[in-house]
């Protein structure tokens, strides 16, 4: 009984947090014409992008650690099996770059694990197909989702060439430890799609995405169109590749090999 | 005219009750899905569409196929088809209803369905698919119902209906093309990313759809006094034969492109379906090839094609072949390999099949009621009625006097 009440109060707190976040999201998506004030410290960019240094970050444990931080921050449910929900995860070279396989690849490169997440493509096919604009591209290039708009048709999942999206087949809150919820971020309901959001809620407060902050320099983050941004600096100096460049979505996550 | 659906034989009511029972049983699974979410299905993160969407795709073909009777009648004044037209239109109505229903059960938040209308998104093909499907449903309801009503009071079909009829003929092609675009425009899904997909969809629709229609008509003949005119039947069978040949030709084009180019992405789905998948699926895919070959052989040989005893079996074989290809293989082949070039097997669960059964039973119910009304009106009018010799009143029949002479 007591336990139930505690859970209820927590859920209520989460719901309230959700309500508090919603208006902010609305401001962000309306292109800034709203009279509501934007955080003065908020970071701005034309197109956010990330560089993953796989020479520094390539073990499953390290990537899992980042995934855990990401999933905790965003209340991503833990579900076993092929109906899993994930925003950040890892996979092998062959699965990450299937078109750039090479039988005589340096063994060390082949044995690395690669961090995967939504690429926040410049030309995202998921946005193109969504029939309700629940998936949309923000002015700062982030491909964001309105979980309250999504009808769960999963067209975006079929369209994403990178497998970056998850669907809540069942009640996601059953996959959460309710005592460890992050009250700053809403939970989702069943029947909607979700994915990495480049931590828009942190950028709005002038902070880097949670995974970047925790990566100890292995992840660079910044504006792709600002020559002085950390991302551009790395791209200038190091050789990088992207996943499936052939499909023309212009992914904004780059990998140093 | 709806009152005609209420007066029927015991057998008619027994059939209706049977369908209602099926719907009731299936709806328990649907209620379960509404309460617990789509987790009751076999779909997954990698295979995000399943049996529901593939049935929708197959049935769009059935809806579009009515045009194969309507088009010769209105565009070529092929009047032999005249009394079959209404059945093509009524079949399309039932098929559209089933299609829409399959979409409703597939989405995760059905109560938000209206978001598609509140936030119209012309860059999404799903938006256009909704428009064309609903439009086609409306057109067929309007045309079918108005024509039948005019027939009943022995009036010519109203003139203002003409533009709607011509629109509906063109519209029929659009519904299947748009549905193909749903798949065809997706990057990274090699099995679907082919310019010929829409053409393949139309070809397979124009063989499987009329085949299903003919089978249903044969059953209708058994239980009513309606009789298909011989020539209309023959024309339709020829259309089916041509469409099936074209369908398989298009399939062969896909195979050539994939394997002669030797591009792995294009070969993987085909190799998966015909070689590496679970033995059940591989067997099914080869059954598709075998049945397609058998049905084509039977259809192009005049001796077999004109054999009315054999025809139902030929059609059944053809329907099974096209269903495996389009109602199962197309979807699974598209999602496997996954974006990671891995394989996540998909197979529908029992509950998924029960929900599908509910929708098919609903479709059967709609077909039964509409066909009942249509055949009753035809009987009142004396159109296409069966003669003692087994011919239709529309045929130039010379067997009746011969029988009398005996
Ligand atoms: S990676 Fe996929 S989900 Fe993310 S923006 Fe690109 S297409 Fe959309
Ligand atoms: S599942 Fe949601 S986000 Fe994805 S396409 Fe459908 S409505 Fe848009």
PDB file of N, CA and C in Angstrom, chain B residues 185-279:
ATOM      1  N   UNK B 185       9.941   4.554 -51.621  1.00  0.00           N
ATOM      2  CA  UNK B 185      10.774   5.742 -51.441  1.00  0.00           C
ATOM      3  C   UNK B 185      11.658   5.698 -50.212  1.00  0.00           C
ATOM      4  N   UNK B 186      11.898   4.541 -49.640  1.00  0.00           N
ATOM      5  CA  UNK B 186      12.652   4.498 -48.391  1.00  0.00           C
ATOM      6  C   UNK B 186      14.117   4.155 -48.640  1.00  0.00           C
ATOM      7  N   UNK B 187      15.031   5.005 -48.170  1.00  0.00           N
ATOM      8  CA  UNK B 187      16.434   4.687 -48.363  1.00  0.00           C
ATOM      9  C   UNK B 187      16.830   3.510 -47.476  1.00  0.00           C
ATOM     10  N   UNK B 188      17.753   2.732 -47.948  1.00  0.00           N
ATOM     11  CA  UNK B 188      18.289   1.673 -47.101  1.00  0.00           C
ATOM     12  C   UNK B 188      17.457   0.409 -47.023  1.00  0.00           C
ATOM     13  N   UNK B 189      16.315   0.355 -47.727  1.00  0.00           N
ATOM     14  CA  UNK B 189      15.539  -0.901 -47.768  1.00  0.00           C
ATOM     15  C   UNK B 189      15.646  -1.439 -49.191  1.00  0.00           C
ATOM     16  N   UNK B 190      16.646  -2.262 -49.395  1.00  0.00           N
ATOM     17  CA  UNK B 190      17.007  -2.618 -50.772  1.00  0.00           C
ATOM     18  C   UNK B 190      15.881  -3.312 -51.530  1.00  0.00           C
ATOM     19  N   UNK B 191      15.149  -4.182 -50.849  1.00  0.00           N
ATOM     20  CA  UNK B 191      14.131  -4.986 -51.547  1.00  0.00           C
ATOM     21  C   UNK B 191      13.015  -4.086 -52.082  1.00  0.00           C
ATOM     22  N   UNK B 192      12.799  -2.968 -51.454  1.00  0.00           N
ATOM     23  CA  UNK B 192      11.707  -2.079 -51.866  1.00  0.00           C
ATOM     24  C   UNK B 192      12.198  -0.951 -52.763  1.00  0.00           C
ATOM     25  N   UNK B 193      13.478  -0.672 -52.689  1.00  0.00           N
ATOM     26  CA  UNK B 193      14.001   0.504 -53.376  1.00  0.00           C
ATOM     27  C   UNK B 193      14.194   0.183 -54.851  1.00  0.00           C
ATOM     28  N   UNK B 194      13.093   0.054 -55.576  1.00  0.00           N
ATOM     29  CA  UNK B 194      13.184  -0.294 -56.974  1.00  0.00           C
ATOM     30  C   UNK B 194      12.049   0.410 -57.714  1.00  0.00           C
ATOM     31  N   UNK B 195      12.406   1.012 -58.839  1.00  0.00           N
ATOM     32  CA  UNK B 195      11.419   1.811 -59.561  1.00  0.00           C
ATOM     33  C   UNK B 195      10.256   0.975 -60.052  1.00  0.00           C
ATOM     34  N   UNK B 196      10.461  -0.327 -60.157  1.00  0.00           N
ATOM     35  CA  UNK B 196       9.411  -1.157 -60.746  1.00  0.00           C
ATOM     36  C   UNK B 196       8.396  -1.630 -59.706  1.00  0.00           C
ATOM     37  N   UNK B 197       8.602  -1.228 -58.455  1.00  0.00           N
ATOM     38  CA  UNK B 197       7.716  -1.756 -57.418  1.00  0.00           C
ATOM     39  C   UNK B 197       6.248  -1.390 -57.675  1.00  0.00           C
ATOM     40  N   UNK B 198       5.988  -0.151 -58.050  1.00  0.00           N
ATOM     41  CA  UNK B 198       4.600   0.249 -58.293  1.00  0.00           C
ATOM     42  C   UNK B 198       4.013  -0.565 -59.434  1.00  0.00           C
ATOM     43  N   UNK B 199       4.798  -0.771 -60.481  1.00  0.00           N
ATOM     44  CA  UNK B 199       4.319  -1.577 -61.603  1.00  0.00           C
ATOM     45  C   UNK B 199       4.055  -3.011 -61.170  1.00  0.00           C
ATOM     46  N   UNK B 200       4.946  -3.532 -60.326  1.00  0.00           N
ATOM     47  CA  UNK B 200       4.741  -4.891 -59.812  1.00  0.00           C
ATOM     48  C   UNK B 200       3.459  -4.974 -58.999  1.00  0.00           C
ATOM     49  N   UNK B 201       3.242  -3.923 -58.190  1.00  0.00           N
ATOM     50  CA  UNK B 201       2.026  -3.899 -57.369  1.00  0.00           C
ATOM     51  C   UNK B 201       0.791  -3.954 -58.254  1.00  0.00           C
ATOM     52  N   UNK B 202       0.787  -3.149 -59.322  1.00  0.00           N
ATOM     53  CA  UNK B 202      -0.386  -3.109 -60.191  1.00  0.00           C
ATOM     54  C   UNK B 202      -0.568  -4.449 -60.889  1.00  0.00           C
ATOM     55  N   UNK B 203       0.526  -5.003 -61.393  1.00  0.00           N
ATOM     56  CA  UNK B 203       0.403  -6.286 -62.096  1.00  0.00           C
ATOM     57  C   UNK B 203      -0.147  -7.350 -61.171  1.00  0.00           C
ATOM     58  N   UNK B 204       0.391  -7.405 -59.964  1.00  0.00           N
ATOM     59  CA  UNK B 204      -0.085  -8.463 -59.067  1.00  0.00           C
ATOM     60  C   UNK B 204      -1.521  -8.179 -58.630  1.00  0.00           C
ATOM     61  N   UNK B 205      -1.883  -6.889 -58.536  1.00  0.00           N
ATOM     62  CA  UNK B 205      -3.264  -6.577 -58.166  1.00  0.00           C
ATOM     63  C   UNK B 205      -4.224  -7.013 -59.262  1.00  0.00           C
ATOM     64  N   UNK B 206      -3.824  -6.803 -60.510  1.00  0.00           N
ATOM     65  CA  UNK B 206      -4.747  -7.076 -61.603  1.00  0.00           C
ATOM     66  C   UNK B 206      -4.846  -8.563 -61.934  1.00  0.00           C
ATOM     67  N   UNK B 207      -4.013  -9.394 -61.303  1.00  0.00           N
ATOM     68  CA  UNK B 207      -4.274 -10.833 -61.422  1.00  0.00           C
ATOM     69  C   UNK B 207      -4.942 -11.358 -60.154  1.00  0.00           C
ATOM     70  N   UNK B 208      -4.396 -10.990 -58.989  1.00  0.00           N
ATOM     71  CA  UNK B 208      -4.973 -11.571 -57.769  1.00  0.00           C
ATOM     72  C   UNK B 208      -6.364 -11.012 -57.480  1.00  0.00           C
ATOM     73  N   UNK B 209      -6.561  -9.732 -57.715  1.00  0.00           N
ATOM     74  CA  UNK B 209      -7.856  -9.124 -57.407  1.00  0.00           C
ATOM     75  C   UNK B 209      -9.005  -9.748 -58.183  1.00  0.00           C
ATOM     76  N   UNK B 210      -8.960  -9.741 -59.519  1.00  0.00           N
ATOM     77  CA  UNK B 210     -10.043 -10.380 -60.268  1.00  0.00           C
ATOM     78  C   UNK B 210     -10.174 -11.862 -59.936  1.00  0.00           C
ATOM     79  N   UNK B 211      -9.055 -12.521 -59.596  1.00  0.00           N
ATOM     80  CA  UNK B 211      -9.144 -13.936 -59.253  1.00  0.00           C
ATOM     81  C   UNK B 211      -9.993 -14.121 -57.998  1.00  0.00           C
ATOM     82  N   UNK B 212      -9.728 -13.293 -56.991  1.00  0.00           N
ATOM     83  CA  UNK B 212     -10.526 -13.379 -55.761  1.00  0.00           C
ATOM     84  C   UNK B 212     -11.977 -13.042 -56.076  1.00  0.00           C
ATOM     85  N   UNK B 213     -12.182 -12.010 -56.872  1.00  0.00           N
ATOM     86  CA  UNK B 213     -13.540 -11.606 -57.227  1.00  0.00           C
ATOM     87  C   UNK B 213     -14.267 -12.754 -57.921  1.00  0.00           C
ATOM     88  N   UNK B 214     -13.589 -13.403 -58.871  1.00  0.00           N
ATOM     89  CA  UNK B 214     -14.221 -14.513 -59.590  1.00  0.00           C
ATOM     90  C   UNK B 214     -14.585 -15.649 -58.637  1.00  0.00           C
ATOM     91  N   UNK B 215     -13.679 -15.944 -57.720  1.00  0.00           N
ATOM     92  CA  UNK B 215     -13.964 -17.023 -56.763  1.00  0.00           C
ATOM     93  C   UNK B 215     -15.197 -16.672 -55.941  1.00  0.00           C
ATOM     94  N   UNK B 216     -15.256 -15.418 -55.477  1.00  0.00           N
ATOM     95  CA  UNK B 216     -16.423 -15.013 -54.685  1.00  0.00           C
ATOM     96  C   UNK B 216     -17.686 -15.071 -55.544  1.00  0.00           C
ATOM     97  N   UNK B 217     -17.553 -14.685 -56.800  1.00  0.00           N
ATOM     98  CA  UNK B 217     -18.712 -14.743 -57.696  1.00  0.00           C
ATOM     99  C   UNK B 217     -19.176 -16.175 -57.905  1.00  0.00           C
ATOM    100  N   UNK B 218     -18.231 -17.099 -57.973  1.00  0.00           N
ATOM    101  CA  UNK B 218     -18.609 -18.510 -58.157  1.00  0.00           C
ATOM    102  C   UNK B 218     -19.405 -19.003 -56.963  1.00  0.00           C
ATOM    103  N   UNK B 219     -18.964 -18.582 -55.775  1.00  0.00           N
ATOM    104  CA  UNK B 219     -19.723 -18.946 -54.576  1.00  0.00           C
ATOM    105  C   UNK B 219     -21.108 -18.301 -54.634  1.00  0.00           C
ATOM    106  N   UNK B 220     -21.139 -17.028 -55.060  1.00  0.00           N
ATOM    107  CA  UNK B 220     -22.418 -16.320 -55.163  1.00  0.00           C
ATOM    108  C   UNK B 220     -23.369 -17.074 -56.093  1.00  0.00           C
ATOM    109  N   UNK B 221     -22.830 -17.565 -57.203  1.00  0.00           N
ATOM    110  CA  UNK B 221     -23.662 -18.321 -58.160  1.00  0.00           C
ATOM    111  C   UNK B 221     -24.286 -19.541 -57.497  1.00  0.00           C
ATOM    112  N   UNK B 222     -23.516 -20.159 -56.621  1.00  0.00           N
ATOM    113  CA  UNK B 222     -24.009 -21.366 -55.933  1.00  0.00           C
ATOM    114  C   UNK B 222     -25.257 -21.056 -55.108  1.00  0.00           C
ATOM    115  N   UNK B 223     -25.268 -19.881 -54.470  1.00  0.00           N
ATOM    116  CA  UNK B 223     -26.332 -19.625 -53.486  1.00  0.00           C
ATOM    117  C   UNK B 223     -27.421 -18.683 -53.987  1.00  0.00           C
ATOM    118  N   UNK B 224     -27.260 -18.116 -55.173  1.00  0.00           N
ATOM    119  CA  UNK B 224     -28.289 -17.212 -55.690  1.00  0.00           C
ATOM    120  C   UNK B 224     -28.626 -17.641 -57.113  1.00  0.00           C
ATOM    121  N   UNK B 225     -29.569 -16.901 -57.697  1.00  0.00           N
ATOM    122  CA  UNK B 225     -29.936 -17.204 -59.077  1.00  0.00           C
ATOM    123  C   UNK B 225     -29.060 -16.442 -60.049  1.00  0.00           C
ATOM    124  N   UNK B 226     -28.076 -15.684 -59.519  1.00  0.00           N
ATOM    125  CA  UNK B 226     -27.208 -14.910 -60.391  1.00  0.00           C
ATOM    126  C   UNK B 226     -26.294 -15.833 -61.187  1.00  0.00           C
ATOM    127  N   UNK B 227     -26.038 -15.464 -62.438  1.00  0.00           N
ATOM    128  CA  UNK B 227     -25.110 -16.250 -63.259  1.00  0.00           C
ATOM    129  C   UNK B 227     -24.233 -15.302 -64.055  1.00  0.00           C
ATOM    130  N   UNK B 228     -22.919 -15.497 -63.970  1.00  0.00           N
ATOM    131  CA  UNK B 228     -22.011 -14.636 -64.729  1.00  0.00           C
ATOM    132  C   UNK B 228     -22.170 -14.907 -66.216  1.00  0.00           C
ATOM    133  N   UNK B 229     -22.265 -13.851 -67.018  1.00  0.00           N
ATOM    134  CA  UNK B 229     -22.287 -14.076 -68.461  1.00  0.00           C
ATOM    135  C   UNK B 229     -20.980 -14.744 -68.902  1.00  0.00           C
ATOM    136  N   UNK B 230     -21.089 -15.717 -69.794  1.00  0.00           N
ATOM    137  CA  UNK B 230     -19.920 -16.515 -70.201  1.00  0.00           C
ATOM    138  C   UNK B 230     -18.786 -15.638 -70.728  1.00  0.00           C
ATOM    139  N   UNK B 231     -19.147 -14.671 -71.584  1.00  0.00           N
ATOM    140  CA  UNK B 231     -18.100 -13.880 -72.223  1.00  0.00           C
ATOM    141  C   UNK B 231     -17.393 -12.972 -71.220  1.00  0.00           C
ATOM    142  N   UNK B 232     -18.156 -12.434 -70.287  1.00  0.00           N
ATOM    143  CA  UNK B 232     -17.534 -11.583 -69.266  1.00  0.00           C
ATOM    144  C   UNK B 232     -16.528 -12.404 -68.475  1.00  0.00           C
ATOM    145  N   UNK B 233     -16.912 -13.603 -68.118  1.00  0.00           N
ATOM    146  CA  UNK B 233     -16.034 -14.494 -67.368  1.00  0.00           C
ATOM    147  C   UNK B 233     -14.756 -14.753 -68.155  1.00  0.00           C
ATOM    148  N   UNK B 234     -14.955 -15.060 -69.454  1.00  0.00           N
ATOM    149  CA  UNK B 234     -13.791 -15.394 -70.288  1.00  0.00           C
ATOM    150  C   UNK B 234     -12.837 -14.212 -70.394  1.00  0.00           C
ATOM    151  N   UNK B 235     -13.391 -13.025 -70.588  1.00  0.00           N
ATOM    152  CA  UNK B 235     -12.534 -11.834 -70.691  1.00  0.00           C
ATOM    153  C   UNK B 235     -11.727 -11.661 -69.411  1.00  0.00           C
ATOM    154  N   UNK B 236     -12.402 -11.804 -68.299  1.00  0.00           N
ATOM    155  CA  UNK B 236     -11.747 -11.591 -67.020  1.00  0.00           C
ATOM    156  C   UNK B 236     -10.609 -12.598 -66.826  1.00  0.00           C
ATOM    157  N   UNK B 237     -10.857 -13.840 -67.196  1.00  0.00           N
ATOM    158  CA  UNK B 237      -9.815 -14.862 -67.039  1.00  0.00           C
ATOM    159  C   UNK B 237      -8.617 -14.511 -67.912  1.00  0.00           C
ATOM    160  N   UNK B 238      -8.891 -13.969 -69.091  1.00  0.00           N
ATOM    161  CA  UNK B 238      -7.766 -13.589 -69.971  1.00  0.00           C
ATOM    162  C   UNK B 238      -6.972 -12.445 -69.335  1.00  0.00           C
ATOM    163  N   UNK B 239      -7.693 -11.487 -68.755  1.00  0.00           N
ATOM    164  CA  UNK B 239      -6.995 -10.388 -68.081  1.00  0.00           C
ATOM    165  C   UNK B 239      -6.103 -10.945 -66.977  1.00  0.00           C
ATOM    166  N   UNK B 240      -6.661 -11.866 -66.210  1.00  0.00           N
ATOM    167  CA  UNK B 240      -5.883 -12.472 -65.117  1.00  0.00           C
ATOM    168  C   UNK B 240      -4.624 -13.134 -65.669  1.00  0.00           C
ATOM    169  N   UNK B 241      -4.784 -13.850 -66.778  1.00  0.00           N
ATOM    170  CA  UNK B 241      -3.644 -14.559 -67.364  1.00  0.00           C
ATOM    171  C   UNK B 241      -2.551 -13.565 -67.759  1.00  0.00           C
ATOM    172  N   UNK B 242      -2.936 -12.524 -68.465  1.00  0.00           N
ATOM    173  CA  UNK B 242      -1.939 -11.533 -68.886  1.00  0.00           C
ATOM    174  C   UNK B 242      -1.261 -10.895 -67.676  1.00  0.00           C
ATOM    175  N   UNK B 243      -2.100 -10.471 -66.716  1.00  0.00           N
ATOM    176  CA  UNK B 243      -1.540  -9.767 -65.561  1.00  0.00           C
ATOM    177  C   UNK B 243      -0.566 -10.658 -64.801  1.00  0.00           C
ATOM    178  N   UNK B 244      -0.891 -11.936 -64.684  1.00  0.00           N
ATOM    179  CA  UNK B 244      -0.002 -12.838 -63.943  1.00  0.00           C
ATOM    180  C   UNK B 244       1.321 -13.016 -64.683  1.00  0.00           C
ATOM    181  N   UNK B 245       1.255 -13.115 -65.996  1.00  0.00           N
ATOM    182  CA  UNK B 245       2.499 -13.232 -66.769  1.00  0.00           C
ATOM    183  C   UNK B 245       3.358 -11.986 -66.574  1.00  0.00           C
ATOM    184  N   UNK B 246       2.726 -10.819 -66.655  1.00  0.00           N
ATOM    185  CA  UNK B 246       3.481  -9.577 -66.483  1.00  0.00           C
ATOM    186  C   UNK B 246       4.064  -9.505 -65.071  1.00  0.00           C
ATOM    187  N   UNK B 247       3.254  -9.916 -64.108  1.00  0.00           N
ATOM    188  CA  UNK B 247       3.691  -9.911 -62.713  1.00  0.00           C
ATOM    189  C   UNK B 247       4.972 -10.719 -62.538  1.00  0.00           C
ATOM    190  N   UNK B 248       4.985 -11.916 -63.088  1.00  0.00           N
ATOM    191  CA  UNK B 248       6.159 -12.768 -62.915  1.00  0.00           C
ATOM    192  C   UNK B 248       7.334 -12.259 -63.749  1.00  0.00           C
ATOM    193  N   UNK B 249       7.016 -11.625 -64.885  1.00  0.00           N
ATOM    194  CA  UNK B 249       8.082 -11.034 -65.692  1.00  0.00           C
ATOM    195  C   UNK B 249       8.795  -9.935 -64.890  1.00  0.00           C
ATOM    196  N   UNK B 250       7.996  -9.098 -64.251  1.00  0.00           N
ATOM    197  CA  UNK B 250       8.577  -8.033 -63.422  1.00  0.00           C
ATOM    198  C   UNK B 250       9.435  -8.627 -62.306  1.00  0.00           C
ATOM    199  N   UNK B 251       8.961  -9.702 -61.733  1.00  0.00           N
ATOM    200  CA  UNK B 251       9.732 -10.343 -60.668  1.00  0.00           C
ATOM    201  C   UNK B 251      11.081 -10.821 -61.223  1.00  0.00           C
ATOM    202  N   UNK B 252      11.028 -11.391 -62.428  1.00  0.00           N
ATOM    203  CA  UNK B 252      12.269 -11.856 -63.051  1.00  0.00           C
ATOM    204  C   UNK B 252      13.220 -10.679 -63.296  1.00  0.00           C
ATOM    205  N   UNK B 253      12.678  -9.523 -63.631  1.00  0.00           N
ATOM    206  CA  UNK B 253      13.535  -8.347 -63.832  1.00  0.00           C
ATOM    207  C   UNK B 253      14.295  -8.006 -62.565  1.00  0.00           C
ATOM    208  N   UNK B 254      13.585  -8.100 -61.450  1.00  0.00           N
ATOM    209  CA  UNK B 254      14.223  -7.819 -60.156  1.00  0.00           C
ATOM    210  C   UNK B 254      15.381  -8.792 -59.921  1.00  0.00           C
ATOM    211  N   UNK B 255      15.113 -10.060 -60.182  1.00  0.00           N
ATOM    212  CA  UNK B 255      16.134 -11.083 -59.946  1.00  0.00           C
ATOM    213  C   UNK B 255      17.356 -10.795 -60.817  1.00  0.00           C
ATOM    214  N   UNK B 256      17.108 -10.475 -62.081  1.00  0.00           N
ATOM    215  CA  UNK B 256      18.237 -10.202 -62.980  1.00  0.00           C
ATOM    216  C   UNK B 256      19.060  -9.028 -62.466  1.00  0.00           C
ATOM    217  N   UNK B 257      18.364  -7.918 -62.189  1.00  0.00           N
ATOM    218  CA  UNK B 257      19.078  -6.721 -61.751  1.00  0.00           C
ATOM    219  C   UNK B 257      19.943  -7.025 -60.535  1.00  0.00           C
ATOM    220  N   UNK B 258      19.358  -7.735 -59.575  1.00  0.00           N
ATOM    221  CA  UNK B 258      20.088  -8.001 -58.328  1.00  0.00           C
ATOM    222  C   UNK B 258      21.308  -8.867 -58.576  1.00  0.00           C
ATOM    223  N   UNK B 259      21.138  -9.939 -59.318  1.00  0.00           N
ATOM    224  CA  UNK B 259      22.216 -10.924 -59.363  1.00  0.00           C
ATOM    225  C   UNK B 259      23.237 -10.636 -60.455  1.00  0.00           C
ATOM    226  N   UNK B 260      22.813 -10.037 -61.564  1.00  0.00           N
ATOM    227  CA  UNK B 260      23.815  -9.729 -62.586  1.00  0.00           C
ATOM    228  C   UNK B 260      24.686  -8.577 -62.121  1.00  0.00           C
ATOM    229  N   UNK B 261      24.070  -7.598 -61.423  1.00  0.00           N
ATOM    230  CA  UNK B 261      24.861  -6.488 -60.901  1.00  0.00           C
ATOM    231  C   UNK B 261      25.753  -6.945 -59.769  1.00  0.00           C
ATOM    232  N   UNK B 262      25.325  -8.018 -59.099  1.00  0.00           N
ATOM    233  CA  UNK B 262      26.125  -8.606 -58.019  1.00  0.00           C
ATOM    234  C   UNK B 262      26.274  -7.656 -56.835  1.00  0.00           C
ATOM    235  N   UNK B 263      25.348  -6.725 -56.653  1.00  0.00           N
ATOM    236  CA  UNK B 263      25.433  -5.802 -55.521  1.00  0.00           C
ATOM    237  C   UNK B 263      24.856  -6.498 -54.282  1.00  0.00           C
ATOM    238  N   UNK B 264      25.658  -6.634 -53.248  1.00  0.00           N
ATOM    239  CA  UNK B 264      25.221  -7.446 -52.095  1.00  0.00           C
ATOM    240  C   UNK B 264      23.874  -7.008 -51.526  1.00  0.00           C
ATOM    241  N   UNK B 265      23.708  -5.672 -51.345  1.00  0.00           N
ATOM    242  CA  UNK B 265      22.473  -5.192 -50.730  1.00  0.00           C
ATOM    243  C   UNK B 265      21.241  -5.658 -51.480  1.00  0.00           C
ATOM    244  N   UNK B 266      21.356  -5.752 -52.791  1.00  0.00           N
ATOM    245  CA  UNK B 266      20.193  -6.136 -53.584  1.00  0.00           C
ATOM    246  C   UNK B 266      19.981  -7.642 -53.585  1.00  0.00           C
ATOM    247  N   UNK B 267      21.055  -8.379 -53.405  1.00  0.00           N
ATOM    248  CA  UNK B 267      20.919  -9.843 -53.406  1.00  0.00           C
ATOM    249  C   UNK B 267      20.456 -10.373 -52.055  1.00  0.00           C
ATOM    250  N   UNK B 268      20.880  -9.704 -50.973  1.00  0.00           N
ATOM    251  CA  UNK B 268      20.617 -10.240 -49.633  1.00  0.00           C
ATOM    252  C   UNK B 268      19.158 -10.603 -49.378  1.00  0.00           C
ATOM    253  N   UNK B 269      18.212  -9.657 -49.618  1.00  0.00           N
ATOM    254  CA  UNK B 269      16.829 -10.020 -49.273  1.00  0.00           C
ATOM    255  C   UNK B 269      16.330 -11.236 -50.053  1.00  0.00           C
ATOM    256  N   UNK B 270      16.735 -11.326 -51.328  1.00  0.00           N
ATOM    257  CA  UNK B 270      16.243 -12.445 -52.139  1.00  0.00           C
ATOM    258  C   UNK B 270      16.873 -13.746 -51.657  1.00  0.00           C
ATOM    259  N   UNK B 271      18.186 -13.690 -51.410  1.00  0.00           N
ATOM    260  CA  UNK B 271      18.853 -14.883 -50.888  1.00  0.00           C
ATOM    261  C   UNK B 271      18.252 -15.284 -49.552  1.00  0.00           C
ATOM    262  N   UNK B 272      17.950 -14.253 -48.741  1.00  0.00           N
ATOM    263  CA  UNK B 272      17.367 -14.562 -47.438  1.00  0.00           C
ATOM    264  C   UNK B 272      16.043 -15.288 -47.614  1.00  0.00           C
ATOM    265  N   UNK B 273      15.162 -14.730 -48.420  1.00  0.00           N
ATOM    266  CA  UNK B 273      13.821 -15.306 -48.567  1.00  0.00           C
ATOM    267  C   UNK B 273      13.862 -16.716 -49.135  1.00  0.00           C
ATOM    268  N   UNK B 274      14.734 -16.920 -50.156  1.00  0.00           N
ATOM    269  CA  UNK B 274      14.691 -18.203 -50.862  1.00  0.00           C
ATOM    270  C   UNK B 274      15.706 -19.208 -50.347  1.00  0.00           C
ATOM    271  N   UNK B 275      16.564 -18.792 -49.411  1.00  0.00           N
ATOM    272  CA  UNK B 275      17.608 -19.721 -49.000  1.00  0.00           C
ATOM    273  C   UNK B 275      17.853 -19.750 -47.499  1.00  0.00           C
ATOM    274  N   UNK B 276      18.027 -18.556 -46.892  1.00  0.00           N
ATOM    275  CA  UNK B 276      18.536 -18.561 -45.525  1.00  0.00           C
ATOM    276  C   UNK B 276      17.476 -18.433 -44.433  1.00  0.00           C
ATOM    277  N   UNK B 277      16.260 -18.039 -44.792  1.00  0.00           N
ATOM    278  CA  UNK B 277      15.254 -17.809 -43.753  1.00  0.00           C
ATOM    279  C   UNK B 277      14.896 -19.139 -43.086  1.00  0.00           C
ATOM    280  N   UNK B 278      13.988 -19.087 -42.118  1.00  0.00           N
ATOM    281  CA  UNK B 278      13.548 -20.317 -41.465  1.00  0.00           C
ATOM    282  C   UNK B 278      12.974 -21.231 -42.536  1.00  0.00           C
ATOM    283  N   UNK B 279      13.074 -22.532 -42.311  1.00  0.00           N
ATOM    284  CA  UNK B 279      12.703 -23.481 -43.368  1.00  0.00           C
ATOM    285  C   UNK B 279      11.254 -23.275 -43.799  1.00  0.00           C
TER     286      UNK B 279
END
